[in-house]
CSV table of C-alpha atoms in Angstrom, one decimal:
chain,number,residue,atom,x,y,z
F,29,MET,CA,-25.9,-38.8,-40.5
F,30,TYR,CA,-27.0,-42.2,-41.9
F,31,PRO,CA,-26.3,-42.8,-45.6
F,32,LEU,CA,-29.6,-44.5,-46.6
F,33,ASN,CA,-31.5,-43.9,-49.8
F,34,TYR,CA,-34.8,-42.6,-48.6
F,35,ILE,CA,-38.0,-42.1,-50.6
F,36,GLN,CA,-38.4,-38.4,-49.9
F,37,PRO,CA,-39.9,-36.6,-48.1
F,38,VAL,CA,-39.4,-38.3,-44.8
F,39,PHE,CA,-41.0,-37.1,-41.6
F,40,ARG,CA,-40.2,-38.0,-37.9
F,41,PRO,CA,-41.2,-36.6,-34.5
F,42,PRO,CA,-39.0,-33.8,-33.2
F,43,SER,CA,-37.7,-36.0,-30.4
F,44,GLU,CA,-36.3,-38.5,-32.9
F,45,GLY,CA,-33.9,-36.0,-34.4
F,46,ARG,CA,-30.8,-38.1,-33.5
F,47,SER,CA,-32.4,-41.5,-34.2
F,48,LEU,CA,-31.8,-43.8,-37.1
F,49,ILE,CA,-34.9,-43.3,-39.3
F,50,LEU,CA,-35.5,-46.8,-40.7
F,51,GLN,CA,-38.0,-46.6,-43.6
F,52,VAL,CA,-39.8,-49.9,-43.3
F,53,THR,CA,-42.8,-48.6,-45.2
F,54,ASN,CA,-43.3,-45.8,-47.7
F,55,GLY,CA,-46.1,-43.3,-47.2
F,56,CYS,CA,-49.3,-43.9,-45.3
F,57,SER,CA,-51.8,-46.8,-45.9
F,58,TYR,CA,-54.8,-44.6,-45.0
F,59,ASN,CA,-53.7,-41.2,-46.3
F,60,LYS,CA,-57.2,-39.7,-46.2
F,61,CYS,CA,-56.9,-37.1,-43.4
F,62,SER,CA,-57.8,-33.8,-45.0
F,63,PHE,CA,-55.4,-31.8,-42.8
F,64,CYS,CA,-52.3,-33.9,-43.7
F,65,GLU,CA,-50.1,-33.3,-46.8
F,66,MET,CA,-47.2,-35.4,-45.7
F,67,TYR,CA,-47.7,-38.3,-48.0
F,68,THR,CA,-49.7,-36.9,-50.9
F,69,ASP,CA,-46.8,-36.8,-53.5
F,70,GLN,CA,-46.9,-39.5,-56.1
F,71,GLN,CA,-43.7,-41.1,-55.0
F,72,LYS,CA,-45.2,-41.5,-51.5
F,73,ARG,CA,-47.8,-44.0,-52.5
F,74,PHE,CA,-48.0,-46.6,-49.8
F,75,SER,CA,-45.9,-49.7,-50.0
F,76,PRO,CA,-44.0,-51.9,-47.5
F,77,LYS,CA,-40.2,-52.1,-48.0
F,78,PRO,CA,-39.0,-55.6,-48.8
F,79,ILE,CA,-37.6,-57.3,-45.7
F,80,GLU,CA,-34.4,-58.1,-47.6
F,81,LYS,CA,-33.8,-54.4,-48.3
F,82,ILE,CA,-34.3,-53.5,-44.6
F,83,GLU,CA,-31.7,-56.1,-43.5
F,84,GLU,CA,-29.3,-54.9,-46.2
F,85,GLU,CA,-29.5,-51.4,-44.8
F,86,LEU,CA,-29.0,-52.5,-41.2
F,87,ARG,CA,-26.2,-54.8,-42.1
F,88,GLY,CA,-24.5,-52.0,-44.1
F,89,LEU,CA,-24.7,-49.5,-41.3
F,90,ALA,CA,-23.4,-52.0,-38.7
F,91,LYS,CA,-20.6,-53.1,-40.9
F,92,ALA,CA,-19.6,-49.4,-41.5
F,93,GLY,CA,-19.5,-48.8,-37.8
F,94,TYR,CA,-22.4,-46.3,-37.6
F,95,PRO,CA,-23.5,-46.0,-33.9
F,96,VAL,CA,-27.2,-46.4,-33.4
F,97,LYS,CA,-28.9,-45.9,-30.0
F,98,ARG,CA,-32.4,-45.2,-31.1
F,99,ILE,CA,-34.4,-46.2,-34.1
F,100,PHE,CA,-37.6,-44.7,-35.5
F,101,LEU,CA,-39.7,-46.9,-37.9
F,102,ALA,CA,-40.9,-44.8,-40.7
F,103,ASP,CA,-43.1,-43.8,-42.6
F,104,GLY,CA,-46.5,-42.7,-41.5
F,105,ASP,CA,-47.9,-45.9,-40.1
F,106,ALA,CA,-45.3,-48.7,-39.9
F,107,MET,CA,-47.7,-50.4,-37.4
F,108,THR,CA,-50.0,-51.3,-40.2
F,109,LEU,CA,-47.5,-54.1,-40.9
F,110,SER,CA,-48.4,-57.5,-39.6
F,111,THR,CA,-47.1,-58.6,-36.2
F,112,ARG,CA,-45.0,-61.3,-37.9
F,113,ARG,CA,-43.4,-58.7,-40.2
F,114,LEU,CA,-42.7,-56.4,-37.3
F,115,VAL,CA,-41.2,-59.2,-35.3
F,116,ASP,CA,-38.9,-60.0,-38.2
F,117,ILE,CA,-37.8,-56.3,-38.4
F,118,LEU,CA,-37.2,-56.0,-34.6
F,119,GLN,CA,-35.2,-59.3,-34.6
F,120,MET,CA,-33.0,-57.9,-37.3
F,121,ILE,CA,-32.5,-54.7,-35.3
F,122,ASN,CA,-31.4,-56.7,-32.3
F,123,LYS,CA,-29.1,-58.8,-34.5
F,124,TYR,CA,-27.2,-55.9,-35.9
F,125,TYR,CA,-27.7,-53.4,-33.0
F,126,PRO,CA,-28.1,-55.5,-29.9
F,127,ASP,CA,-27.5,-52.4,-27.6
F,128,VAL,CA,-30.2,-50.2,-29.2
F,129,GLN,CA,-32.0,-48.3,-26.4
F,130,ARG,CA,-35.3,-47.6,-28.0
F,131,VAL,CA,-37.4,-48.4,-31.1
F,132,SER,CA,-40.4,-46.2,-31.8
F,133,SER,CA,-43.0,-45.7,-34.5
F,134,TYR,CA,-46.0,-43.6,-35.6
F,135,CYS,CA,-49.2,-45.5,-34.9
F,136,LEU,CA,-52.7,-44.9,-36.3
F,137,PRO,CA,-55.4,-46.2,-33.8
F,138,ARG,CA,-56.7,-48.4,-36.6
F,139,ASN,CA,-53.3,-50.1,-36.8
F,140,LEU,CA,-54.0,-51.9,-33.5
F,141,LYS,CA,-57.6,-53.1,-34.1
F,142,LYS,CA,-56.3,-56.6,-35.1
F,143,LYS,CA,-53.3,-56.7,-32.8
F,144,SER,CA,-53.9,-58.1,-29.4
F,145,VAL,CA,-52.3,-56.9,-26.2
F,146,GLU,CA,-50.2,-60.1,-26.1
F,147,GLU,CA,-48.9,-59.4,-29.6
F,148,LEU,CA,-48.0,-55.9,-28.6
F,149,LYS,CA,-46.2,-57.3,-25.5
F,150,ASP,CA,-44.2,-59.5,-27.8
F,151,LEU,CA,-43.2,-56.4,-29.8
F,152,ARG,CA,-42.4,-54.6,-26.6
F,153,ASP,CA,-40.1,-57.4,-25.5
F,154,LEU,CA,-38.2,-57.1,-28.8
F,155,GLY,CA,-37.6,-53.4,-28.1
F,156,LEU,CA,-40.6,-51.5,-29.6
F,157,SER,CA,-41.4,-49.3,-26.6
F,158,LEU,CA,-42.9,-46.0,-27.8
F,159,MET,CA,-45.8,-45.2,-30.1
F,160,TYR,CA,-46.5,-41.7,-31.5
F,161,VAL,CA,-50.3,-41.6,-31.8
F,162,GLY,CA,-51.9,-38.7,-33.8
F,163,CYS,CA,-55.3,-38.5,-32.1
F,164,GLU,CA,-55.6,-34.9,-33.4
F,165,SER,CA,-58.9,-34.5,-31.4
F,166,GLY,CA,-61.2,-36.2,-29.0
F,167,ASP,CA,-64.3,-34.7,-30.6
F,168,ASN,CA,-66.2,-37.0,-33.0
F,169,GLU,CA,-67.6,-34.2,-35.0
F,170,VAL,CA,-64.2,-32.7,-35.7
F,171,LEU,CA,-62.7,-36.1,-36.5
F,172,ARG,CA,-65.5,-36.8,-39.0
F,173,LEU,CA,-65.1,-33.4,-40.7
F,174,VAL,CA,-61.3,-33.9,-41.1
F,175,SER,CA,-61.8,-37.5,-42.5
F,176,LYS,CA,-59.6,-38.9,-39.7
F,177,GLY,CA,-61.3,-42.3,-39.9
F,178,GLU,CA,-61.2,-42.6,-36.1
F,179,ASP,CA,-63.4,-41.5,-33.2
F,180,TYR,CA,-63.1,-41.0,-29.5
F,181,ASP,CA,-63.6,-44.7,-28.7
F,182,SER,CA,-61.2,-46.1,-31.3
F,183,SER,CA,-58.5,-43.7,-30.1
F,184,LEU,CA,-59.1,-44.6,-26.5
F,185,VAL,CA,-59.0,-48.4,-27.2
F,186,ALA,CA,-55.7,-48.1,-29.0
F,187,LEU,CA,-54.1,-46.0,-26.2
F,188,GLN,CA,-55.3,-48.4,-23.6
F,189,LYS,CA,-53.8,-51.4,-25.6
F,190,ILE,CA,-50.5,-49.6,-25.7
F,191,LYS,CA,-50.5,-49.0,-22.0
F,192,GLN,CA,-51.6,-52.6,-21.2
F,193,ALA,CA,-48.7,-53.9,-23.3
F,194,GLY,CA,-46.2,-51.9,-21.3
F,195,MET,CA,-45.4,-49.5,-24.1
F,196,LYS,CA,-45.4,-45.7,-23.8
F,197,SER,CA,-47.6,-43.4,-25.8
F,198,SER,CA,-47.0,-39.9,-27.1
F,199,VAL,CA,-50.2,-38.3,-28.3
F,200,MET,CA,-50.6,-35.3,-30.6
F,201,ILE,CA,-53.6,-32.9,-30.5
F,202,LEU,CA,-54.0,-30.3,-33.2
F,203,ASN,CA,-54.7,-26.8,-31.8
F,204,GLY,CA,-57.2,-25.0,-34.1
F,205,LEU,CA,-58.4,-28.0,-35.9
F,206,GLY,CA,-62.1,-27.4,-35.5
F,207,GLY,CA,-62.0,-23.7,-36.3
F,208,PRO,CA,-63.8,-21.1,-34.2
F,209,GLU,CA,-67.2,-22.8,-34.2
F,210,LEU,CA,-66.0,-26.1,-32.8
F,211,SER,CA,-63.1,-24.8,-30.8
F,212,GLU,CA,-64.6,-25.3,-27.4
F,213,GLN,CA,-65.9,-28.9,-27.9
F,214,HIS,CA,-62.6,-29.8,-29.6
F,215,ALA,CA,-60.7,-28.7,-26.5
F,216,LEU,CA,-63.2,-30.2,-24.0
F,217,ASN,CA,-63.4,-33.6,-25.7
F,218,SER,CA,-59.7,-33.8,-26.4
F,219,ALA,CA,-59.1,-33.2,-22.6
F,220,LYS,CA,-61.7,-35.9,-21.9
F,221,LEU,CA,-59.9,-38.4,-24.1
F,222,MET,CA,-56.5,-37.6,-22.5
F,223,ASN,CA,-57.9,-37.9,-19.0
F,224,ALA,CA,-59.2,-41.4,-19.9
F,225,ALA,CA,-56.0,-42.5,-21.6
F,226,GLN,CA,-53.4,-40.9,-19.3
F,227,PRO,CA,-50.6,-40.9,-22.0
F,228,ASP,CA,-47.0,-40.7,-21.1
F,229,TYR,CA,-46.4,-37.7,-23.4
F,230,LEU,CA,-48.8,-35.1,-24.8
F,231,SER,CA,-48.0,-32.5,-27.4
F,232,THR,CA,-50.0,-29.9,-29.2
F,233,LEU,CA,-49.3,-28.5,-32.6
F,234,VAL,CA,-51.1,-25.7,-34.5
F,235,VAL,CA,-52.9,-26.9,-37.6
F,236,GLU,CA,-51.2,-25.3,-40.7
F,237,PHE,CA,-51.6,-25.7,-44.5
F,238,PRO,CA,-48.4,-24.8,-46.3
F,239,THR,CA,-49.9,-25.5,-49.7
F,240,GLY,CA,-53.4,-24.3,-49.1
F,241,SER,CA,-56.5,-25.3,-47.1
F,242,GLU,CA,-59.1,-25.7,-49.8
F,243,ARG,CA,-59.3,-29.5,-49.6
F,244,PHE,CA,-59.5,-29.3,-45.8
F,245,GLU,CA,-62.2,-26.6,-45.7
F,246,GLU,CA,-64.5,-28.3,-48.2
F,247,ALA,CA,-66.1,-30.6,-45.6
F,248,PHE,CA,-66.8,-27.6,-43.2
F,249,GLU,CA,-69.0,-25.9,-45.9
F,250,GLY,CA,-67.9,-22.4,-44.8
F,251,ARG,CA,-67.8,-23.1,-41.1
F,252,TRP,CA,-64.0,-23.1,-40.7
F,253,ARG,CA,-61.3,-20.5,-40.7
F,254,LYS,CA,-57.9,-20.3,-39.2
F,255,LEU,CA,-57.8,-19.3,-35.6
F,256,GLY,CA,-56.0,-16.1,-34.6
F,257,LYS,CA,-53.3,-16.1,-31.8
F,258,LEU,CA,-55.7,-15.2,-29.0
F,259,GLU,CA,-58.3,-17.7,-30.2
F,260,LEU,CA,-55.6,-20.4,-30.1
F,261,PHE,CA,-54.6,-19.4,-26.6
F,262,HIS,CA,-58.2,-19.5,-25.5
F,263,GLU,CA,-58.5,-23.0,-26.9
F,264,MET,CA,-55.3,-24.0,-25.1
F,265,GLN,CA,-56.7,-22.5,-21.9
F,266,ILE,CA,-59.8,-24.6,-22.1
F,267,LEU,CA,-57.7,-27.8,-22.9
F,268,LEU,CA,-55.3,-27.2,-20.0
F,269,SER,CA,-58.1,-26.3,-17.5
F,270,ASN,CA,-59.9,-29.6,-18.2
F,271,LEU,CA,-56.9,-31.9,-18.3
F,272,GLU,CA,-56.7,-34.1,-15.2
F,273,LEU,CA,-53.4,-36.0,-15.8
F,274,GLU,CA,-51.4,-37.7,-13.2
F,275,LYS,CA,-47.9,-37.8,-14.7
F,276,THR,CA,-47.8,-36.8,-18.4
F,277,ILE,CA,-44.9,-34.9,-19.9
F,278,PHE,CA,-46.6,-32.0,-21.8
F,279,ARG,CA,-45.0,-30.1,-24.7
F,280,SER,CA,-46.3,-27.3,-26.9
F,281,ASP,CA,-43.0,-26.4,-28.4
F,282,HIS,CA,-43.3,-27.6,-32.1
F,283,ALA,CA,-42.3,-25.0,-34.6
F,284,SER,CA,-46.0,-24.3,-35.4
F,285,ASN,CA,-46.8,-23.1,-31.9
F,286,TYR,CA,-46.7,-19.3,-31.2
F,287,LEU,CA,-46.7,-19.9,-27.4
F,288,VAL,CA,-44.1,-22.4,-26.1
F,289,LEU,CA,-45.2,-24.4,-23.1
F,290,LYS,CA,-43.3,-27.2,-21.3
F,291,GLY,CA,-44.2,-29.0,-18.1
F,292,VAL,CA,-45.5,-32.1,-16.4
F,293,LEU,CA,-49.2,-32.5,-15.9
F,294,GLY,CA,-50.6,-32.4,-13.4
F,295,LYS,CA,-48.0,-30.8,-11.1
F,296,ASP,CA,-47.3,-27.9,-13.5
F,297,LYS,CA,-50.9,-27.3,-14.6
F,298,GLU,CA,-51.4,-24.0,-12.7
F,299,GLN,CA,-48.1,-22.6,-13.8
F,300,LEU,CA,-48.9,-23.4,-17.5
F,301,LEU,CA,-52.4,-22.0,-17.2
F,302,SER,CA,-50.9,-18.8,-15.7
F,303,ILE,CA,-48.6,-18.4,-18.7
F,304,VAL,CA,-51.5,-18.8,-21.1
F,305,THR,CA,-53.7,-16.4,-19.2
F,306,THR,CA,-51.0,-13.8,-19.1
F,307,ALA,CA,-50.5,-14.2,-22.9
F,308,ILE,CA,-54.3,-13.6,-23.3
F,309,ASN,CA,-54.7,-10.7,-20.9
F,310,GLN,CA,-51.4,-9.0,-21.1
F,311,PRO,CA,-50.2,-9.1,-24.7
F,312,GLY,CA,-46.4,-8.7,-25.0
F,313,MET,CA,-45.7,-10.0,-21.5
F,314,ILE,CA,-45.0,-13.5,-22.7
F,315,PRO,CA,-42.5,-14.0,-25.6
F,316,LEU,CA,-44.2,-15.5,-28.7
F,317,ARG,CA,-42.7,-16.9,-31.8
F,318,GLU,CA,-42.6,-14.6,-34.7
F,319,GLU,CA,-44.0,-15.8,-38.0
F,320,TRP,CA,-40.5,-16.2,-39.5
F,321,GLN,CA,-39.6,-18.5,-36.6
F,322,ARG,CA,-42.5,-20.9,-37.4
F,323,GLY,CA,-40.7,-22.6,-40.2
F,324,LEU,CA,-43.1,-25.2,-41.5
């Protein structure tokens, strides 16, 4: 829809499908997570986009009359930029699109270590209102094995800062990330992290490796394998059973998921658990995605 020259590939959350994807950085500054292949191509080596180029793109879109209601700041961790640079970008957005409804971004927990709550409030006042945080797991052993570079505490601190700043958080947990041996503790500690953080949105994706899992499996030293459908459902059952959320919109509807779940936690907790239990105990009763529908 928007005629911009992106450095491909470009990724964005499913809910940003109609947003202007504004590439303010290229790639990911960390780029060490063993489960992630998104920014491993040579052309995706991390670099910030010159501020003059960002303004040129916004000016061109506005002059051509392209409507923009929502903007997603790409690539993988735009929040690694300094607060001053982010302020400049948001001020430009407000200059060319003063009626924009929402600005959002991916956010690694480490991105917020040196940003104060007051700085985040300033960004919120300029329109940056939603952070997509890939926690992946709340279990420290799993996080270490997948080279996430984060732990339970660093993830919680970041999510608390986001909430204190008046922003919303959308957290992603990877179903199956720990394999069969660590499945239960992965689910239990992920639930513990979510209970402490109370995010506005929570989604689960199934871990997949379109180009192969050799690099990922190396750290597990033979302890990891891909979970089967029933094992994934059991892990989901443990996660849901232990979630004590007050008002979190829950989605398990990414293309990677076999079992589609949607609801608000906690009011829909028992209903969602019933669906998962039925999928486990009465195969065929709950429609599942076929492999060809899981286009990754």
